[in-house]
Short mmCIF file of C-alpha atoms in Angstrom, two decimals:
data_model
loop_
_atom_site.label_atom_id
_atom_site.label_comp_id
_atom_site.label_asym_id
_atom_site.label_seq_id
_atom_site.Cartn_x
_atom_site.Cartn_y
_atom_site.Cartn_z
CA UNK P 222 59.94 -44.17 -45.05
CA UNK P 223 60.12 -47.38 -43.45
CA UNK P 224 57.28 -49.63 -43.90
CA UNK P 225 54.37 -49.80 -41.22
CA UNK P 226 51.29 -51.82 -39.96
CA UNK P 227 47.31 -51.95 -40.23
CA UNK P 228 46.08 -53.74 -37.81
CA UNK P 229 42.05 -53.80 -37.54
CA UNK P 230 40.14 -56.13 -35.64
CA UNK P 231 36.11 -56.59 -35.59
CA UNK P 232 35.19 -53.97 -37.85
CA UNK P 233 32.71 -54.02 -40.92
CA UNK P 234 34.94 -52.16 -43.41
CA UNK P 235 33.97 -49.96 -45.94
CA UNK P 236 34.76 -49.88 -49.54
CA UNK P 237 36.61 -46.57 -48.80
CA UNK P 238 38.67 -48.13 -45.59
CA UNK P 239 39.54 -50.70 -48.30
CA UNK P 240 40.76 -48.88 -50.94
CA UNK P 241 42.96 -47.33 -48.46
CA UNK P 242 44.47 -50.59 -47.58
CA UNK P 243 44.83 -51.51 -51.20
CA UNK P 244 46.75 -48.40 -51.89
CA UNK P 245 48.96 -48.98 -49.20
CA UNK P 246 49.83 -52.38 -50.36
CA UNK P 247 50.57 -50.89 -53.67
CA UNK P 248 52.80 -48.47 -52.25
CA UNK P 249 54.29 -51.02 -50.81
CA UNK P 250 53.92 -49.03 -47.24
CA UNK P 251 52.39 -51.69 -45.47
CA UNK P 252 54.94 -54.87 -43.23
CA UNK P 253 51.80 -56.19 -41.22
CA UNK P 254 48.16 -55.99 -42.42
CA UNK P 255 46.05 -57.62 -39.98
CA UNK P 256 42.38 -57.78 -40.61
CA UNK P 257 41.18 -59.99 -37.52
CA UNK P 258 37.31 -60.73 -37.29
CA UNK P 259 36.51 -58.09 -39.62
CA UNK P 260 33.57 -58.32 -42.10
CA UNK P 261 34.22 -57.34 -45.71
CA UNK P 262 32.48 -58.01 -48.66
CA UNK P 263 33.09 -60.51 -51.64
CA UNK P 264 34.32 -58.00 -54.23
CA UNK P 265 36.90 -55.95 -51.41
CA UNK P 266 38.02 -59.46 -50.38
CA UNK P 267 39.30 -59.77 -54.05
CA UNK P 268 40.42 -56.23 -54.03
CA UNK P 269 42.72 -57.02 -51.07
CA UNK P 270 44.17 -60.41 -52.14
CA UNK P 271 45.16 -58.38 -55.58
CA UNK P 272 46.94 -55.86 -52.91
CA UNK P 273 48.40 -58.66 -51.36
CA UNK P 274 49.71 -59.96 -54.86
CA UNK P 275 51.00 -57.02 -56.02
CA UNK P 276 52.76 -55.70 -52.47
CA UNK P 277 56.88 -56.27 -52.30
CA UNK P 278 57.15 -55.13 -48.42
CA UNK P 279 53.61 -57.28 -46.67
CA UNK P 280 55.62 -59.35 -44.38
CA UNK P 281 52.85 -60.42 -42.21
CA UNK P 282 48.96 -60.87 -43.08
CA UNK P 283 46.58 -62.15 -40.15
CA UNK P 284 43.38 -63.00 -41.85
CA UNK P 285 41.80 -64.90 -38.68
CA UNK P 286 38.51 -65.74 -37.32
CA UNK P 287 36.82 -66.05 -40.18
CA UNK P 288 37.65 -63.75 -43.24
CA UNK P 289 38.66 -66.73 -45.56
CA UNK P 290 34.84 -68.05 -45.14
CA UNK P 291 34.45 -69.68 -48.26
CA UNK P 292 36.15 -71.31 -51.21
CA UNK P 293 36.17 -68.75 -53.74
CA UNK P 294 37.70 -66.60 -51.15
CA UNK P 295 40.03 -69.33 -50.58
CA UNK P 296 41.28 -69.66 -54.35
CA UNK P 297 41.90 -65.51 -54.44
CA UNK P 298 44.00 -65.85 -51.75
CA UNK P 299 45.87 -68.29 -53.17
CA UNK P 300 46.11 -66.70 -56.52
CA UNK P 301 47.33 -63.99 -54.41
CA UNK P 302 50.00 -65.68 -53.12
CA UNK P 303 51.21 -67.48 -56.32
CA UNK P 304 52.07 -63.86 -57.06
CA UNK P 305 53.61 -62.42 -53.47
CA UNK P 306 57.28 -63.05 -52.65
CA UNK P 307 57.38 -61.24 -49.67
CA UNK P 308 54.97 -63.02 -46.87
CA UNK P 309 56.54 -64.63 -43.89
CA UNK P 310 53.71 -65.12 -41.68
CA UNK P 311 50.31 -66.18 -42.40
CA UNK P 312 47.86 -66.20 -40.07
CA UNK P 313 44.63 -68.18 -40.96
CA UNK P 314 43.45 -69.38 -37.17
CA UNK P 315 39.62 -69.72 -37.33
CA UNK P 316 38.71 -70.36 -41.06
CA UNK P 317 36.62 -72.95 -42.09
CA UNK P 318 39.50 -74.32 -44.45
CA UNK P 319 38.85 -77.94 -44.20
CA UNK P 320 41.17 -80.31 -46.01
CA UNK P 321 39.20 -79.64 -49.17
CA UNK P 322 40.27 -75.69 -49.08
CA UNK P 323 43.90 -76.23 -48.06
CA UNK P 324 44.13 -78.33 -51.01
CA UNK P 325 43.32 -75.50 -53.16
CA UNK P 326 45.90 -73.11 -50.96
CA UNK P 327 48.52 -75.65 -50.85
CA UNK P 328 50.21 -75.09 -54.09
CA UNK P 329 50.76 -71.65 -53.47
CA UNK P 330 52.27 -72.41 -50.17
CA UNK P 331 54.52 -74.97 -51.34
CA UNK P 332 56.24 -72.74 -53.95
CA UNK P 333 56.30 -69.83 -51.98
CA UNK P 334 59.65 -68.06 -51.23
CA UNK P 335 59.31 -66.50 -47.98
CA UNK P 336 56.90 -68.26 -46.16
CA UNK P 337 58.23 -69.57 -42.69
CA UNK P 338 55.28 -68.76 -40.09
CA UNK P 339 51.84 -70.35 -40.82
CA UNK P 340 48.53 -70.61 -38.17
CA UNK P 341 46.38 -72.95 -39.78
CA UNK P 342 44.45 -73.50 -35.93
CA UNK P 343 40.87 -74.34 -35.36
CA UNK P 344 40.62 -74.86 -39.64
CA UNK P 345 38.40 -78.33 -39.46
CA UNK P 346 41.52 -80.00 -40.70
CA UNK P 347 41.72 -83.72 -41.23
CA UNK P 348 44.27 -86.29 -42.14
CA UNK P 349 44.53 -84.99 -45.69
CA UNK P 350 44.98 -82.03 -44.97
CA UNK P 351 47.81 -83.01 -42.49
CA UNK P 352 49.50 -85.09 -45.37
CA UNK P 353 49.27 -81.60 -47.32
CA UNK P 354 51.24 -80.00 -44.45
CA UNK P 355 53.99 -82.34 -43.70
CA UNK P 356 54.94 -81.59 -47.54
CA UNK P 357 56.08 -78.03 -45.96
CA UNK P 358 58.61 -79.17 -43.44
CA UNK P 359 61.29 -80.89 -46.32
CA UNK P 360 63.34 -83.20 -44.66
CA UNK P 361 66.71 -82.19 -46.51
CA UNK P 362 66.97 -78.69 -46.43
CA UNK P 363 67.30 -78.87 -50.43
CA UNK P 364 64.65 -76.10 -50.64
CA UNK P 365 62.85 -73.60 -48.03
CA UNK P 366 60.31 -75.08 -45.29
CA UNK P 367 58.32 -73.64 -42.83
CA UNK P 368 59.87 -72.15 -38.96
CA UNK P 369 57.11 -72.50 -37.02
CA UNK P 370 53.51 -74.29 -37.32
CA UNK P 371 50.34 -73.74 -35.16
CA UNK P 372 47.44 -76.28 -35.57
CA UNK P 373 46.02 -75.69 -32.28
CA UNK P 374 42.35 -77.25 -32.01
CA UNK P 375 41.47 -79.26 -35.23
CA UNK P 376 39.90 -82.31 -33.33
CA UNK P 377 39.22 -84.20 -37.10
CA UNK P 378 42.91 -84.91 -37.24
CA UNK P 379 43.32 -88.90 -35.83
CA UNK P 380 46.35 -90.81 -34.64
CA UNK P 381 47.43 -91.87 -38.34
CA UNK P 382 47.30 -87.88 -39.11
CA UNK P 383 49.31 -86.96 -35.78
CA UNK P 384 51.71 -90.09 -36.64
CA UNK P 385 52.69 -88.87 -39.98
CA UNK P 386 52.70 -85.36 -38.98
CA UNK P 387 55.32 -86.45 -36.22
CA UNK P 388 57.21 -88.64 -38.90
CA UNK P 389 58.05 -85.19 -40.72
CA UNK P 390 58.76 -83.13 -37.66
CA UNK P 391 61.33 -85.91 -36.80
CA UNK P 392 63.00 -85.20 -40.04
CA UNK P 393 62.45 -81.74 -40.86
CA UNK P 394 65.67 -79.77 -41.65
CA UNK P 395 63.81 -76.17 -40.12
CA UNK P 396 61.00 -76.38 -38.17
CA UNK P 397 61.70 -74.66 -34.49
CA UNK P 398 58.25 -74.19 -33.28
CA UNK P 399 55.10 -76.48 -33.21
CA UNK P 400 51.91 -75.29 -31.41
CA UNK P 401 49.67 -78.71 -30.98
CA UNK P 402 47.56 -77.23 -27.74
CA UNK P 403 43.82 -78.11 -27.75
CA UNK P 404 43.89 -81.30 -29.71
CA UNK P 405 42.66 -84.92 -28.35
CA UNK P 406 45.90 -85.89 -28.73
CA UNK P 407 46.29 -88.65 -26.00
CA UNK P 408 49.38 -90.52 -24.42
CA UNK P 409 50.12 -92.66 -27.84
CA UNK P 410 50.43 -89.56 -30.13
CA UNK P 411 52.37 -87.83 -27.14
CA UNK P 412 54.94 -91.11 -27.20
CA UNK P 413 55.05 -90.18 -30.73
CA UNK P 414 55.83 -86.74 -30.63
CA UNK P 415 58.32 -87.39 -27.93
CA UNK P 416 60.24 -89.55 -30.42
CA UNK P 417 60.29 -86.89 -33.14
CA UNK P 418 61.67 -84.25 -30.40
CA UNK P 419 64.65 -86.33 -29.50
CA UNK P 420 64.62 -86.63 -33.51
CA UNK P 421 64.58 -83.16 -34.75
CA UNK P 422 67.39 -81.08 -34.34
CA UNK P 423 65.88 -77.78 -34.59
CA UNK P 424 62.69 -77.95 -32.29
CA UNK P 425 63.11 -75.57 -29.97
CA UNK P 426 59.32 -75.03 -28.90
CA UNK P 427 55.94 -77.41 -28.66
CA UNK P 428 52.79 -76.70 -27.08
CA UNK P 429 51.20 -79.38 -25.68
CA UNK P 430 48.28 -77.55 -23.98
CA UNK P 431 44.94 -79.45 -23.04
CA UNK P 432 46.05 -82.12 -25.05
CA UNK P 433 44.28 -85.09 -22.95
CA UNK P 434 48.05 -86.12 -21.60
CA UNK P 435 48.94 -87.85 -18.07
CA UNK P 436 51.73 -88.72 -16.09
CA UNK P 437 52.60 -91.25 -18.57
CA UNK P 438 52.92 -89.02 -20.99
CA UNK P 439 54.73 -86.70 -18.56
CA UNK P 440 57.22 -89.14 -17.79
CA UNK P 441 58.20 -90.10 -21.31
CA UNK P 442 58.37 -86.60 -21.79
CA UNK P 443 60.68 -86.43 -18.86
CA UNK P 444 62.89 -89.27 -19.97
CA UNK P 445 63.55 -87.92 -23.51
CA UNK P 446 64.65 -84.66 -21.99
CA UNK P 447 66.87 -86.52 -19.80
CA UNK P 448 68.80 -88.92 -21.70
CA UNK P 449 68.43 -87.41 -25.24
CA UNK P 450 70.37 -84.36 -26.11
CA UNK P 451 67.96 -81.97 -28.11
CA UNK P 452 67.14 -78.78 -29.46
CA UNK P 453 63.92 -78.35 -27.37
CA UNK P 454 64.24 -74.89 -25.06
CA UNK P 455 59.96 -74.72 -24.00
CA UNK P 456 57.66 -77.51 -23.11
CA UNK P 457 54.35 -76.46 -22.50
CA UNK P 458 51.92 -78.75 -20.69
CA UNK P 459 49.20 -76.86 -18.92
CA UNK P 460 45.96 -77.43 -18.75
CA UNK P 461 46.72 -81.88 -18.81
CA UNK P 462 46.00 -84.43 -16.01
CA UNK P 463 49.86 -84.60 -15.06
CA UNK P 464 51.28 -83.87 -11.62
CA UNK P 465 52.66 -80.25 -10.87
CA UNK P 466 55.73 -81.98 -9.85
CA UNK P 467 56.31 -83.78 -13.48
CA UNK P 468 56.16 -80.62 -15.00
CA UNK P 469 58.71 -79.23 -12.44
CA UNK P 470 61.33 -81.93 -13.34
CA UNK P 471 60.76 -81.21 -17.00
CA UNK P 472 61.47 -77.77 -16.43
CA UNK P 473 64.12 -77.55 -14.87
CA UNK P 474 65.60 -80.10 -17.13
CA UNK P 475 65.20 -77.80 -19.72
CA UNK P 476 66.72 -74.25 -17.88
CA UNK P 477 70.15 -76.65 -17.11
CA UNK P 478 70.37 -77.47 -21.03
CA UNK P 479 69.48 -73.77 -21.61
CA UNK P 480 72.14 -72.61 -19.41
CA UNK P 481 74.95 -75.01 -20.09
CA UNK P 482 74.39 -74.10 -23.93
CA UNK P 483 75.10 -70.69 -22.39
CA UNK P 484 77.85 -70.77 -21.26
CA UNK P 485 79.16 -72.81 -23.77
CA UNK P 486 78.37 -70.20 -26.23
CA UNK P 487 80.26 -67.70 -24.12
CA UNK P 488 82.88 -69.61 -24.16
CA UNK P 489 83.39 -70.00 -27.72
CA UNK P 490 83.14 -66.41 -28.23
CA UNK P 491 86.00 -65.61 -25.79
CA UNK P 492 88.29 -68.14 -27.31
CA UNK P 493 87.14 -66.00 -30.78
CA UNK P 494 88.23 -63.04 -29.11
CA UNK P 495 91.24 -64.00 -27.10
CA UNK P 496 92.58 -66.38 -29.65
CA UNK P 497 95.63 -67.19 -28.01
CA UNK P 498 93.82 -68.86 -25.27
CA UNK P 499 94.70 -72.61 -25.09
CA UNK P 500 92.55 -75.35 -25.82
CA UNK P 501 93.14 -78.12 -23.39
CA UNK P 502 89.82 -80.56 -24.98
CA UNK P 503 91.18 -81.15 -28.57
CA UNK P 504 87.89 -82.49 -29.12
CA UNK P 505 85.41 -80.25 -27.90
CA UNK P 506 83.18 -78.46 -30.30
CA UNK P 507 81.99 -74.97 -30.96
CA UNK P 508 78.33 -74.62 -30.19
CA UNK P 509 76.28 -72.08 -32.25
CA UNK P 510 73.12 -70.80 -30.13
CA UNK P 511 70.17 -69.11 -32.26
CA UNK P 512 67.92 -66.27 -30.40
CA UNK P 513 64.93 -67.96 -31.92
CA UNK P 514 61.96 -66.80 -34.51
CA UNK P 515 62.09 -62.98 -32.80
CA UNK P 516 64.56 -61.33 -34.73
CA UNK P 517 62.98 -62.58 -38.15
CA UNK P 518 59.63 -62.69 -37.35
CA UNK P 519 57.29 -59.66 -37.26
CA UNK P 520 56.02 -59.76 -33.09
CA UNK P 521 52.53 -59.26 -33.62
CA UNK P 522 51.17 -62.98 -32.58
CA UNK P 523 47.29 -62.09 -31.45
CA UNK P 524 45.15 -64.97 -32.84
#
């Protein structure tokens, strides 16, 4: 029997509903436990993070809006995870972290196996704590780093922070999706990021939602996509004091590199199939187009 999902959001759970879950972990039954908003107390947390340690098929674990409330729920979680080599995703969006808890999680993440999605939004994280994360997206490849990165709404976070954290995404050997949306980031940190974009050769997706930009952001923006040849497939800028037109140009910028890449993916695969097809460019290279995150990641994204 293939491995399923528990997915409970808002609920005070029982010690019964609990040892349920546990059991399932143990059974290793269980590909997405998501425990959203619920309320549980300080001895089931602990029952569930030694679930989570001891389950070989938990692929995803949501634990957002608030479960990982304190620190001593933060260090069983991350005892937890020094034990679990099967998490991809982890979903913390909504915990009062701060930089001193992600200090104590940290470790755990760093040595982890599996670990490519982590939500670590609206956490009260600072520049530490930013310094902490950049030491997930290794620059070399030489060992695993993190896919995709949400730290939507942490307002403590300054320039310096956002500066370093775009340092890494410039040289990160993995990272294909950044969510940034609801931060003060400003026109300087957006120059920033647009120089780590035209960087980063996996980047495929940033969210820049209600991020305080303007047209001179915008057009920055614009003129990276333009004369830069990246990796970036989604741009979002809603919600920011820049002209409908801007984000237009961007746009479509972005659907002709899309579709060019395309076609020039089709094209390699006939010349794979027809190999006797002559090559008149003696030059021209083979490009290899990825489907993004969907076909390894688990779909359930609800924050």
């Amino acid at each position: 029997m293939l491995p399923g999902s528990i997915q409970i959001s808002g609920e005070t759970l029982s010690g019964a509903e609990i040892r349920d879950i546990c059991e399932s972990l143990r059974e290793n039954s269980v590909r997405l436990l998501s425990l959203r908003g619920c309320q549980l107390s300080e001895r089931d947390f602990g029952h569930v993070c030694r679930g989570v340690a001891e389950s070989r098929s938990l692929a995803q674990l949501n634990l957002n809006l608030g479960i990982v409330s304190n620190i001593n729920r933060v260090k069983q979680l991350a005892e937890a995870l020094k034990t679990n080599r099967s998490v991809q995703s982890l979903f913390l969006h909504g915990s009062p972290l701060t930089d001193a808890g992600l200090a104590l999680l940290n470790p755990a993440l760093s040595i982890h196996p599996s670990l490519v999605a982590l939500d670590l939004g609206d956490c009260m994280l600072g520049d530490e704590g930013i310094n902490l994360i950049c030491g997930l997206l290794p620059p070399d490849g030489a060992k695993s780093g993190l896919k995709e990165l949400t730290l939507s709404a942490n307002p403590g976070i300054t320039s310096k922070g956002w500066g370093r954290l775009a340092i890494a995404v410039a040289h990160s050997s993995q990272l294909r999706v950044l969510n940034l949306d609801y931060n003060p980031l400003g026109d300087q940190v957006a120059g920033m990021l647009a120089v780590a974009v035209a960087s980063s050769r996996t980047l495929e997706v940033l969210d820049l939602e209600g991020t305080g930009l303007t047209n001179q952001s915008a057009q920055t923006l614009l003129d990276m996509v333009e004369n830069y040849p990246t990796a970036l497939r989604t741009l979002i800028l809603a919600e920011n004091n820049i002209s409908p037109e801007l984000q237009q140009q961007i746009s479509d910028l972005l659907s002709e590199g899309e579709e060019e890449e395309e076609t020039e993916a089709h094209e390699v695969t006939t010349r794979e199939k027809n190999p006797w097809i002559c090559q008149n460019n003696s030059s021209s290279q083979m490009v290899l187009v990825t489907s993004g995150l969907g076909d390894s990641l688990l779909a359930e994204t609800e924050m």
